[in-house]
Amino acid sequence: MATLLEISGLTSHYGRIQALKGIDVTVAEGELVALVGANGAGKTTLLRCISGVQSVTSGSISFAGQDITKMPPEHRVGLGISQSPEGRQVFGPMSVEDNLRLGAYRRHGPSIKADLDRMYEMFPILYKKRELPAGTLSGGQQQMLAIARALMANPRVLLLDEPSMGLAPLLVAEIFRTIVALKEAGTTIFLVEQNAYAALAIADRGYVLETGSVVLNDIGSNLLANDKVKEAYLGL
Amino acid sequence: MFAAFLQYLFSGLTSGAIYALAGLGFAIIYNSSQVINFAQGEFIMIGGMSSATLVASGVPMPLAISLAMLISMAAGIALEKFAIEPARNSDVVTIIIITIGASIFMRGAAQLIWDKEFHSLPAFSGESPIAVMGATLMPQSLWVFAVSGVVIVALWWFFNRTMFGKAMLGTSHNRLAAQLVGVGVKKVLLASFALSALLGAVGGIVVTPITFTNYEAGIMLGLKGFSAAVLGGLGNGGGAIVGGLIVGIAEALASGYLSSAYKDAIAFVIILFVLFFMPNGLFGKRGTDRV
Ligand SMILES: Nc1ncnc2c1ncn2[C@@H]1O[C@H](COP(=O)(O)OP(=O)(O)OP(=O)(O)O)[C@@H](O)[C@H]1O
Ligand SMILES: [Mg+2]
């Protein structure tokens, strides 16, 4: 399949701290790619670079064959890069429905309403609570809202940053079922997770990130079977 | 007794409406950038001075008013483009100081472009006072109430019913999330300055027939708008409106029952009181974020 997202030699800094030390990652159309790694490995930083909300020191990001390294974030959303960020980041005082409509901010026309209905079908709880402030939802519901809001952009690639963080096991299972369903519907997904086992189990391919560098890169099942991965991330 | 009270109330509500518009201007810019724009009063002055001098030079009133609004918005946009935008990576305090500098610059420019004299604008619909239960109400006060009311409803509509308005609100609640859904936050910042300048200008224009204006008029009006915004809770639009009316009424009562020497002190007293005893203002910032 055609490469959709291609990251090469990417570095990024927070002041003098180097968070990414030359990352190479590709995601092909229709793929579900997982990025796993410990706390502080640089996973969020990488996603922030892809969305354009974090400055890149060197290296490049290209999307659908176009160099987007310097493109402002709002134009990247227009191209089809959409992210459900770490910590959900819903618009707390605004209604659930407004959150979803803002997800479609770069789009116009009647297809928005159809997608809104599709989201409500996928997440019935959001329909029930559509008029409530997003901040009043539970953690799991906010996570669903963050994912649904990202989907409202009708993305060509969906970036998910730790969608299972802080959720009860039952909800984690539900979120992962949703991700699998999205993949089966053809969505390209780049999934960042600390829950390495669950992420690699559903992923086509995976990358293991350690202190700003990719240390392993293989198909999901191979990584699950890899001794180093087992030891470091799966607690086996 | 009651007639006097009513008289003070009318006068307080009239100035209060202008403070409310100025307070909303503070709130809008604060929400989009966490910056307190101390040049807000200058927008009021520019609106008043431009309309007054244009009318005096023979431009028909409706055209003069429209031009004055455009001139003030242009000043707001220029302030953002040339003073705020280049400093966007500086901390908030630096940017606040820039706005103070910009306000001094605008006052100086106003003095050069116009003069140091007081200017007025003819009342929109006559000067014959209306008797209300022993007190009198100037027709221009009714214009102030009506225009402020329409502006407030229009703002409500803008922020709650248009996508761009919602995007501005969203940016104030969560800048990162706004960027990630594709809101251009630079455009939001620019729009917030243009909108605040427009609000200031509208206030300045409708009140000029009553209070007159000169190049320095923005200092006190800005200060009172600021105290309205602080009293209502910085960043809270509804709070700024209530705050503006309270400041207006309080100073009218103080100058009526105590001494007119206290009129301008009230705004300072309110700012200090809020800072010491209720830093979040009457309503605080609306926040239902659960982490
Ligand atoms: N705003 C910031 N300022 C300074 N350093 C930062 C900032 N954000 C992250 N870092 C540092 O950059 C490195 C990578 O952080 P990042 O958040 O990308 O890691 P992560 O893999 O997403 O971790 P987690 O699993 O905890 O979410 C860490 O060393 C972190 O301390
Ligand atoms: Mg992270």
Coordinates of C-alpha atoms and ligand atoms in Angstrom, one line a residue:
Chain A
M1 CA 0.0 0.0 0.0
A2 CA 1.0 3.6 -0.6
T3 CA 2.9 5.4 2.2
L4 CA 0.7 8.1 3.6
L5 CA 2.8 9.5 6.4
E6 CA 6.6 9.5 6.2
I7 CA 8.8 10.8 9.0
S8 CA 12.5 10.9 8.5
G9 CA 15.4 11.9 10.8
L10 CA 13.0 13.9 13.0
T11 CA 14.5 15.7 16.0
S12 CA 12.7 18.0 18.4
H13 CA 13.7 19.9 21.5
Y14 CA 12.2 21.5 24.6
G15 CA 14.6 24.2 25.2
R16 CA 17.9 22.4 25.6
I17 CA 16.3 19.0 26.2
Q18 CA 16.3 16.9 23.1
A19 CA 13.0 14.9 23.1
L20 CA 13.4 13.2 19.7
K21 CA 16.7 12.1 18.4
G22 CA 16.2 11.3 14.7
I23 CA 13.0 9.4 14.3
D24 CA 12.1 7.4 11.1
V25 CA 8.5 6.2 11.0
T26 CA 6.2 5.4 8.1
V27 CA 2.5 4.7 8.1
A28 CA 0.8 3.3 4.9
E29 CA -2.7 3.9 3.8
G30 CA -5.2 1.6 5.7
E31 CA -2.6 0.5 8.3
L32 CA -2.9 0.5 12.1
V33 CA 0.6 1.3 13.4
A34 CA 1.4 1.3 17.1
L35 CA 4.0 3.3 18.8
V36 CA 4.9 2.1 22.3
G37 CA 7.4 3.2 24.9
A38 CA 7.9 4.1 28.5
N39 CA 7.0 7.4 30.2
G40 CA 8.9 10.2 28.7
A41 CA 10.1 8.3 25.7
G42 CA 8.9 11.0 23.4
K43 CA 5.7 9.5 22.0
T44 CA 3.5 12.6 22.6
T45 CA 6.3 14.9 21.3
L46 CA 6.2 12.9 18.0
L47 CA 2.5 13.2 17.6
R48 CA 2.7 16.9 18.4
C49 CA 5.3 17.3 15.6
I50 CA 3.1 15.5 13.2
S51 CA 0.2 17.8 14.0
G52 CA 2.4 20.9 13.8
V53 CA 2.0 22.1 17.4
Q54 CA 5.6 21.3 18.3
S55 CA 8.5 22.7 16.5
V56 CA 10.8 20.4 14.6
T57 CA 14.6 21.1 14.9
S58 CA 15.6 18.9 11.9
G59 CA 14.3 16.1 9.7
S60 CA 11.1 16.1 7.7
I61 CA 7.5 15.0 7.8
S62 CA 5.7 14.3 4.5
F63 CA 2.1 13.4 4.1
A64 CA 0.6 11.9 0.9
G65 CA 3.8 12.9 -0.9
Q66 CA 3.8 16.5 0.3
D67 CA 6.4 18.0 2.6
I68 CA 4.5 19.4 5.6
T69 CA 7.4 20.0 8.0
K70 CA 6.7 23.7 8.1
M71 CA 3.0 23.7 7.5
P72 CA 0.8 25.4 10.2
P73 CA -1.4 23.0 12.2
E74 CA -4.7 24.1 10.8
H75 CA -3.7 23.3 7.3
R76 CA -2.6 19.9 8.3
V77 CA -6.0 19.2 9.7
G78 CA -7.4 20.4 6.3
L79 CA -5.1 17.8 4.6
G80 CA -6.5 15.1 6.8
I81 CA -4.3 14.7 9.8
S82 CA -6.4 14.6 12.9
Q83 CA -5.4 13.9 16.5
S84 CA -7.1 12.8 19.7
P85 CA -4.5 14.2 22.1
E86 CA -3.2 12.9 25.4
G87 CA -5.4 13.9 28.3
R88 CA -8.4 14.2 26.0
Q89 CA -8.4 18.0 25.9
V90 CA -12.1 18.4 25.3
F91 CA -13.6 21.9 25.3
G92 CA -14.9 21.5 28.9
P93 CA -17.5 24.2 29.2
M94 CA -18.9 23.7 25.7
S95 CA -21.6 21.1 24.9
V96 CA -20.7 17.7 23.6
E97 CA -22.3 18.5 20.3
D98 CA -20.3 21.8 19.9
N99 CA -17.1 19.8 20.6
L100 CA -18.0 17.4 17.8
R101 CA -19.0 20.2 15.4
L102 CA -15.7 21.9 16.1
G103 CA -14.0 18.7 15.1
A104 CA -15.4 19.4 11.6
Y105 CA -14.2 23.0 11.7
R106 CA -12.2 22.7 8.4
R107 CA -15.2 21.1 6.6
H108 CA -18.3 22.5 5.1
G109 CA -21.6 21.1 3.8
P110 CA -24.3 18.6 4.7
S111 CA -21.9 15.7 5.1
I112 CA -21.0 17.1 8.5
K113 CA -24.5 16.4 9.8
A114 CA -24.3 12.8 8.4
D115 CA -21.0 12.3 10.2
L116 CA -22.4 13.7 13.4
D117 CA -25.2 11.1 13.2
R118 CA -22.6 8.4 12.5
M119 CA -20.7 9.4 15.7
Y120 CA -23.8 9.3 17.8
E121 CA -24.5 5.8 16.4
M122 CA -21.0 4.7 17.2
F123 CA -21.1 6.3 20.7
P124 CA -24.7 6.3 21.9
I125 CA -23.7 7.8 25.2
L126 CA -22.5 11.0 23.4
Y127 CA -26.0 11.3 21.8
K128 CA -27.6 11.0 25.2
K129 CA -25.3 13.7 26.7
R130 CA -25.0 15.9 23.6
E131 CA -26.3 19.0 25.3
L132 CA -24.2 18.7 28.4
P133 CA -20.9 20.5 28.9
A134 CA -18.1 18.1 27.8
G135 CA -16.4 18.7 31.2
T136 CA -19.2 17.0 33.0
L137 CA -18.6 13.6 31.2
S138 CA -16.7 10.8 32.9
G139 CA -13.1 10.1 31.8
G140 CA -14.2 7.3 29.5
Q141 CA -16.9 9.4 27.9
Q142 CA -14.5 12.2 27.4
Q143 CA -12.1 9.8 25.7
M144 CA -14.8 8.7 23.3
L145 CA -15.6 12.4 22.7
A146 CA -12.0 13.1 21.9
I147 CA -11.8 10.3 19.4
A148 CA -15.2 11.2 17.9
R149 CA -14.2 14.8 17.6
A150 CA -11.0 13.8 15.8
L151 CA -13.1 11.6 13.5
M152 CA -15.4 14.5 12.7
A153 CA -12.5 16.0 10.7
N154 CA -13.0 13.0 8.3
P155 CA -9.2 12.3 8.6
R156 CA -7.0 10.4 6.3
V157 CA -4.9 9.5 9.3
L158 CA -6.1 9.4 12.8
L159 CA -3.5 10.0 15.6
L160 CA -4.5 8.6 18.9
D161 CA -2.4 9.5 22.0
E162 CA -2.9 7.1 24.9
P163 CA -6.7 6.6 24.4
S164 CA -6.7 4.0 27.3
M165 CA -4.9 6.2 29.8
G166 CA -6.6 6.3 33.2
L167 CA -9.6 4.2 32.2
A168 CA -11.2 1.2 34.0
P169 CA -10.4 -2.1 32.3
L170 CA -13.9 -2.5 30.9
L171 CA -13.6 0.9 29.2
V172 CA -10.2 0.1 27.9
A173 CA -11.6 -2.9 26.2
E174 CA -14.4 -0.8 24.7
I175 CA -11.9 1.8 23.4
F176 CA -9.8 -0.9 21.8
R177 CA -12.8 -2.5 20.2
T178 CA -13.7 0.9 18.8
I179 CA -10.1 1.3 17.3
V180 CA -10.4 -2.2 15.7
A181 CA -13.7 -1.3 14.2
L182 CA -12.3 2.0 12.8
K183 CA -9.4 0.1 11.3
E184 CA -11.8 -2.4 9.7
A185 CA -13.7 0.4 8.2
G186 CA -10.5 1.5 6.5
T187 CA -9.2 4.3 8.7
T188 CA -5.5 4.7 8.8
I189 CA -4.4 4.9 12.5
F190 CA -1.2 5.8 14.3
L191 CA -1.8 4.7 17.9
V192 CA 0.4 5.7 20.8
E193 CA 0.1 3.6 23.9
Q194 CA 1.7 2.7 27.1
N195 CA -0.5 -0.3 27.2
A196 CA 1.9 -2.0 24.8
Y197 CA 0.3 -5.4 24.9
A198 CA -3.2 -4.3 23.8
A199 CA -1.8 -1.9 21.2
L200 CA 0.6 -4.4 19.6
A201 CA -2.1 -7.1 19.6
I202 CA -4.3 -5.1 17.3
A203 CA -1.6 -3.4 15.3
D204 CA -0.3 -4.3 11.8
R205 CA 3.1 -3.0 12.7
G206 CA 4.7 -1.4 15.7
Y207 CA 7.6 0.9 16.7
V208 CA 9.3 0.8 20.1
L209 CA 10.5 4.2 21.3
E210 CA 13.2 4.7 24.0
T211 CA 14.4 8.1 25.1
G212 CA 13.8 9.7 21.8
S213 CA 14.9 7.0 19.5
V214 CA 13.2 4.1 17.7
V215 CA 14.9 0.9 19.0
L216 CA 12.6 -1.7 17.4
N217 CA 10.3 -1.8 14.4
D218 CA 8.5 -4.9 13.3
I219 CA 5.1 -6.4 12.6
G220 CA 2.9 -6.4 15.7
S221 CA 3.0 -10.1 16.5
N222 CA 6.8 -10.3 16.2
L223 CA 7.1 -7.4 18.7
L224 CA 4.7 -9.2 21.1
A225 CA 7.0 -12.3 20.9
N226 CA 10.2 -10.3 21.2
D227 CA 12.0 -11.0 24.4
K228 CA 13.2 -7.4 24.9
V229 CA 9.7 -6.1 24.4
K230 CA 8.3 -8.7 26.8
E231 CA 10.7 -7.8 29.5
A232 CA 10.5 -4.0 29.2
Y233 CA 6.9 -3.4 28.3
L234 CA 4.8 -6.4 28.9
G235 CA 6.0 -7.2 32.4
L236 CA 6.6 -10.8 31.4
Chain B
M1 CA -35.9 61.6 47.3
F2 CA -36.9 58.8 44.9
A3 CA -36.7 61.1 41.9
A4 CA -33.1 61.9 42.8
F5 CA -32.3 58.3 43.2
L6 CA -33.9 57.5 39.8
Q7 CA -31.9 60.3 38.3
Y8 CA -28.6 58.8 39.6
L9 CA -29.7 55.4 38.4
F10 CA -30.3 56.6 34.9
S11 CA -27.0 58.3 34.7
G12 CA -25.3 55.2 36.2
L13 CA -26.9 52.8 33.8
T14 CA -25.9 55.0 30.9
S15 CA -22.2 55.0 31.8
G16 CA -22.5 51.5 33.0
A17 CA -23.6 50.3 29.6
I18 CA -20.4 51.8 28.1
Y19 CA -18.2 50.2 30.8
A20 CA -20.0 46.9 30.0
L21 CA -19.0 47.2 26.4
A22 CA -15.4 48.1 27.3
G23 CA -15.4 45.2 29.8
L24 CA -16.5 42.8 27.1
G25 CA -13.7 44.1 25.0
F26 CA -11.2 43.2 27.8
A27 CA -12.9 39.8 28.2
I28 CA -12.7 38.9 24.5
I29 CA -9.0 39.7 24.2
Y30 CA -8.2 38.1 27.6
N31 CA -9.9 34.9 26.5
S32 CA -8.1 34.6 23.3
S33 CA -4.6 35.5 24.6
Q34 CA -4.6 35.8 28.4
V35 CA -3.6 39.4 27.8
I36 CA -5.1 42.4 29.5
N37 CA -5.3 45.0 26.8
F38 CA -4.7 48.4 28.4
A39 CA -5.3 50.1 25.0
Q40 CA -9.0 49.1 25.2
G41 CA -9.9 52.7 26.4
E42 CA -8.2 54.1 23.3
F43 CA -10.6 52.2 21.1
I44 CA -13.4 54.1 22.8
M45 CA -11.6 57.4 22.4
I46 CA -10.9 56.7 18.7
G47 CA -14.5 55.8 18.1
G48 CA -15.7 59.0 19.8
M49 CA -13.1 61.3 18.3
S50 CA -13.4 60.1 14.8
S51 CA -17.2 60.3 14.7
A52 CA -17.2 63.7 16.3
T53 CA -14.6 65.2 14.0
L54 CA -16.1 63.6 10.9
V55 CA -19.5 65.0 11.7
A56 CA -18.1 68.4 12.5
S57 CA -16.4 68.4 9.1
G58 CA -19.7 67.8 7.3
V59 CA -19.8 64.0 6.8
P60 CA -23.4 62.7 7.3
M61 CA -23.8 61.1 10.7
P62 CA -24.5 57.5 9.6
L63 CA -21.5 57.5 7.4
A64 CA -19.3 59.2 10.0
I65 CA -20.4 56.5 12.5
S66 CA -19.6 53.7 10.2
L67 CA -16.2 55.2 9.3
A68 CA -15.4 55.7 13.0
M69 CA -16.1 52.0 13.7
L70 CA -13.9 51.0 10.8
I71 CA -11.1 53.3 11.9
S72 CA -11.2 51.9 15.4
M73 CA -11.2 48.3 14.1
A74 CA -8.2 49.2 11.9
A75 CA -6.4 50.5 15.0
G76 CA -7.2 47.2 16.8
I77 CA -6.0 45.2 13.9
A78 CA -2.8 47.3 13.6
L79 CA -2.2 46.9 17.3
E80 CA -2.4 43.1 17.0
K81 CA -0.4 42.9 13.7
F82 CA 2.4 45.2 14.6
A83 CA 2.7 45.1 18.3
I84 CA 1.2 41.9 19.7
E85 CA 1.8 39.4 17.0
P86 CA 5.6 40.0 16.7
A87 CA 5.9 39.5 20.5
R88 CA 3.7 36.4 20.6
N89 CA 6.4 34.2 22.1
S90 CA 7.0 36.6 24.9
D91 CA 5.4 36.2 28.3
V92 CA 2.0 37.7 29.1
V93 CA 3.4 40.5 31.3
T94 CA 5.6 41.7 28.4
I95 CA 2.6 41.8 26.1
I96 CA 0.6 43.7 28.7
I97 CA 3.3 46.3 28.9
I98 CA 3.3 46.5 25.1
T99 CA -0.4 47.3 25.3
I100 CA 0.3 50.1 27.8
G101 CA 2.9 51.5 25.4
A102 CA 0.5 51.2 22.5
S103 CA -2.1 53.2 24.5
I104 CA 0.3 56.0 25.1
F105 CA 1.2 56.0 21.5
M106 CA -2.4 56.1 20.4
R107 CA -3.1 59.0 22.8
G108 CA -0.1 60.9 21.4
A109 CA -1.2 60.2 17.8
A110 CA -4.8 61.4 18.6
Q111 CA -3.4 64.6 20.0
L112 CA -1.4 65.1 16.8
I113 CA -4.2 64.1 14.4
W114 CA -6.9 66.0 16.2
D115 CA -6.1 68.3 19.2
K116 CA -6.5 68.6 22.9
E117 CA -10.0 70.1 22.8
F118 CA -13.2 68.4 23.8
H119 CA -15.4 67.3 21.0
S120 CA -19.0 66.3 20.8
L121 CA -21.5 64.7 18.6
P122 CA -25.1 65.8 18.1
A123 CA -27.6 63.6 20.0
F124 CA -29.0 61.0 17.6
S125 CA -32.6 62.0 18.1
G126 CA -33.0 65.3 19.8
E127 CA -32.3 66.8 23.2
S128 CA -35.7 67.1 24.7
P129 CA -35.6 65.2 28.0
I130 CA -38.2 62.6 28.8
A131 CA -39.8 62.9 32.3
V132 CA -40.0 59.6 34.2
M133 CA -41.5 59.7 37.7
G134 CA -39.9 63.0 38.6
A135 CA -36.5 62.3 37.0
T136 CA -35.5 63.1 33.5
L137 CA -34.0 60.8 30.9
M138 CA -32.2 62.1 27.8
P139 CA -33.2 60.4 24.6
Q140 CA -29.5 59.7 24.0
S141 CA -29.5 57.5 27.1
L142 CA -32.1 55.4 25.4
W143 CA -29.8 55.1 22.4
V144 CA -27.1 54.0 24.7
F145 CA -29.3 51.3 26.3
A146 CA -30.7 50.1 23.0
V147 CA -27.4 50.0 21.1
S148 CA -25.6 48.2 24.0
G149 CA -28.5 45.7 24.2
V150 CA -28.3 45.0 20.5
V151 CA -24.5 44.7 20.6
I152 CA -24.8 42.2 23.5
V153 CA -27.4 40.1 21.7
A154 CA -25.3 40.1 18.5
L155 CA -22.2 39.0 20.5
W156 CA -24.2 36.2 22.1
W157 CA -25.4 35.1 18.7
F158 CA -21.8 35.3 17.3
F159 CA -20.3 33.2 20.1
N160 CA -23.1 30.7 20.4
R161 CA -24.4 30.3 16.9
T162 CA -21.6 30.8 14.4
M163 CA -18.7 28.3 13.9
F164 CA -16.1 31.0 14.0
G165 CA -17.5 32.4 17.2
K166 CA -17.5 28.9 18.7
A167 CA -13.9 28.4 17.5
M168 CA -12.9 31.6 19.3
L169 CA -14.6 30.3 22.5
G170 CA -13.0 26.9 22.0
T171 CA -9.6 28.6 21.7
S172 CA -10.1 30.4 25.0
H173 CA -11.0 27.1 26.7
N174 CA -8.3 25.0 25.2
R175 CA -5.8 26.4 22.7
L176 CA -4.1 23.1 21.9
A177 CA -7.4 21.4 21.2
A178 CA -8.5 24.3 19.0
Q179 CA -5.3 24.0 17.0
L180 CA -5.8 20.2 16.7
V181 CA -9.3 20.6 15.2
G182 CA -7.9 23.1 12.7
V183 CA -8.7 26.5 14.2
G184 CA -6.1 29.1 13.1
V185 CA -5.3 30.7 16.4
K186 CA -3.6 33.6 14.7
K187 CA -6.8 34.5 13.0
V188 CA -8.6 34.2 16.3
L189 CA -6.3 36.6 18.0
L190 CA -6.6 39.1 15.2
A191 CA -10.4 38.8 15.2
S192 CA -10.5 39.3 19.0
F193 CA -8.6 42.6 18.7
A194 CA -10.9 43.7 15.8
L195 CA -14.0 42.8 17.7
S196 CA -12.8 44.4 21.0
A197 CA -12.0 47.6 19.1
L198 CA -15.4 47.6 17.5
L199 CA -17.1 47.2 20.9
G200 CA -15.1 50.1 22.2
A201 CA -15.9 52.3 19.3
V202 CA -19.6 51.6 19.5
G203 CA -19.5 52.6 23.1
G204 CA -17.5 55.7 22.4
I205 CA -19.7 56.8 19.6
V206 CA -23.1 56.5 21.4
V207 CA -21.9 58.1 24.6
T208 CA -20.0 61.1 23.1
P209 CA -23.2 63.2 22.7
I210 CA -23.6 62.9 26.5
T211 CA -20.1 63.0 27.9
F212 CA -18.0 64.6 25.1
T213 CA -14.6 63.2 24.3
N214 CA -11.0 64.2 23.9
Y215 CA -7.7 62.5 23.3
E216 CA -7.4 61.5 26.9
A217 CA -10.9 60.2 27.4
G218 CA -9.8 56.6 26.9
I219 CA -7.8 56.5 30.1
M220 CA -10.7 56.7 32.5
L221 CA -13.1 54.8 30.3
G222 CA -10.5 52.0 29.9
L223 CA -9.9 51.9 33.6
K224 CA -13.6 51.6 34.3
G225 CA -14.1 48.9 31.7
F226 CA -11.2 47.1 33.3
S227 CA -12.8 47.3 36.7
A228 CA -16.0 46.0 35.2
A229 CA -14.2 43.1 33.7
V230 CA -12.3 42.4 36.9
L231 CA -15.5 42.7 39.0
G232 CA -17.3 40.3 36.7
G233 CA -14.4 37.8 36.7
L234 CA -11.8 38.3 34.0
G235 CA -12.8 36.4 30.9
N236 CA -16.5 36.1 31.8
G237 CA -18.6 38.0 29.3
G238 CA -21.8 38.0 31.3
G239 CA -19.8 39.0 34.3
A240 CA -18.3 42.0 32.4
I241 CA -21.8 43.2 31.6
V242 CA -23.0 43.0 35.2
G243 CA -19.7 44.4 36.4
G244 CA -20.1 47.4 34.1
L245 CA -23.5 48.2 35.3
I246 CA -22.5 47.9 38.9
V247 CA -19.5 50.2 38.4
G248 CA -21.6 52.7 36.6
I249 CA -24.4 52.7 39.2
A250 CA -21.9 52.8 42.1
E251 CA -20.1 55.8 40.8
A252 CA -23.3 57.7 40.0
L253 CA -24.6 57.0 43.5
A254 CA -21.3 58.0 45.1
S255 CA -21.1 61.2 43.2
G256 CA -24.7 62.0 43.8
Y257 CA -24.9 61.2 47.5
L258 CA -21.3 61.9 48.6
S259 CA -19.4 64.2 46.3
S260 CA -18.7 64.2 42.6
A261 CA -15.0 64.2 43.7
Y262 CA -15.5 60.5 44.4
K263 CA -16.8 59.6 41.0
D264 CA -13.6 58.4 39.5
A265 CA -12.3 56.9 42.7
I266 CA -15.0 54.2 42.7
A267 CA -13.5 52.2 39.9
F268 CA -10.2 52.1 41.7
V269 CA -11.9 51.1 44.9
I270 CA -13.7 48.3 43.1
I271 CA -10.5 47.0 41.5
L272 CA -8.6 47.0 44.8
F273 CA -11.5 45.4 46.6
V274 CA -11.8 42.6 44.0
L275 CA -8.0 42.0 44.0
F276 CA -7.8 41.7 47.7
F277 CA -11.1 39.9 48.6
M278 CA -12.3 38.0 45.6
P279 CA -9.6 37.5 43.0
N280 CA -12.0 35.6 40.8
G281 CA -14.5 38.4 40.7
L282 CA -18.3 37.9 41.1
F283 CA -18.6 35.1 38.7
G284 CA -15.1 33.8 38.1
K285 CA -14.3 32.1 34.9
R286 CA -16.8 29.6 33.8
G287 CA -15.0 26.3 34.2
T288 CA -16.4 22.8 34.3
D289 CA -13.2 21.0 33.3
R290 CA -12.8 17.7 34.9
V291 CA -9.3 16.3 34.5
Ligands
LIG1 N1 6.6 21.0 27.9 C1 7.7 20.4 28.1 N2 8.8 21.1 28.5 C2 10.0 20.4 28.8 N3 10.2 19.1 28.6 C3 9.2 18.4 28.1 C4 7.9 19.0 27.9 N4 7.1 18.0 27.5 C5 7.8 16.9 27.5 N5 9.1 17.1 27.9 C6 10.1 16.1 28.0 O1 10.3 15.5 26.7 C7 10.5 14.1 26.8 C8 9.4 13.4 26.0 O2 8.1 13.7 26.6 P1 6.8 13.1 25.9 O3 5.7 13.8 26.6 O4 6.9 13.2 24.5 O5 6.9 11.6 26.4 P2 5.8 10.4 26.2 O6 6.5 9.3 25.6 O7 4.6 10.9 25.6 O8 5.5 10.1 27.8 P3 4.2 9.7 28.5 O9 4.1 8.2 28.3 O10 4.4 10.0 29.9 O11 3.1 10.4 27.9 C9 10.4 13.8 28.3 O12 11.7 13.7 28.8 C10 9.7 15.0 28.9 O13 10.2 15.3 30.2
MG2 MG 2.7 11.1 26.2

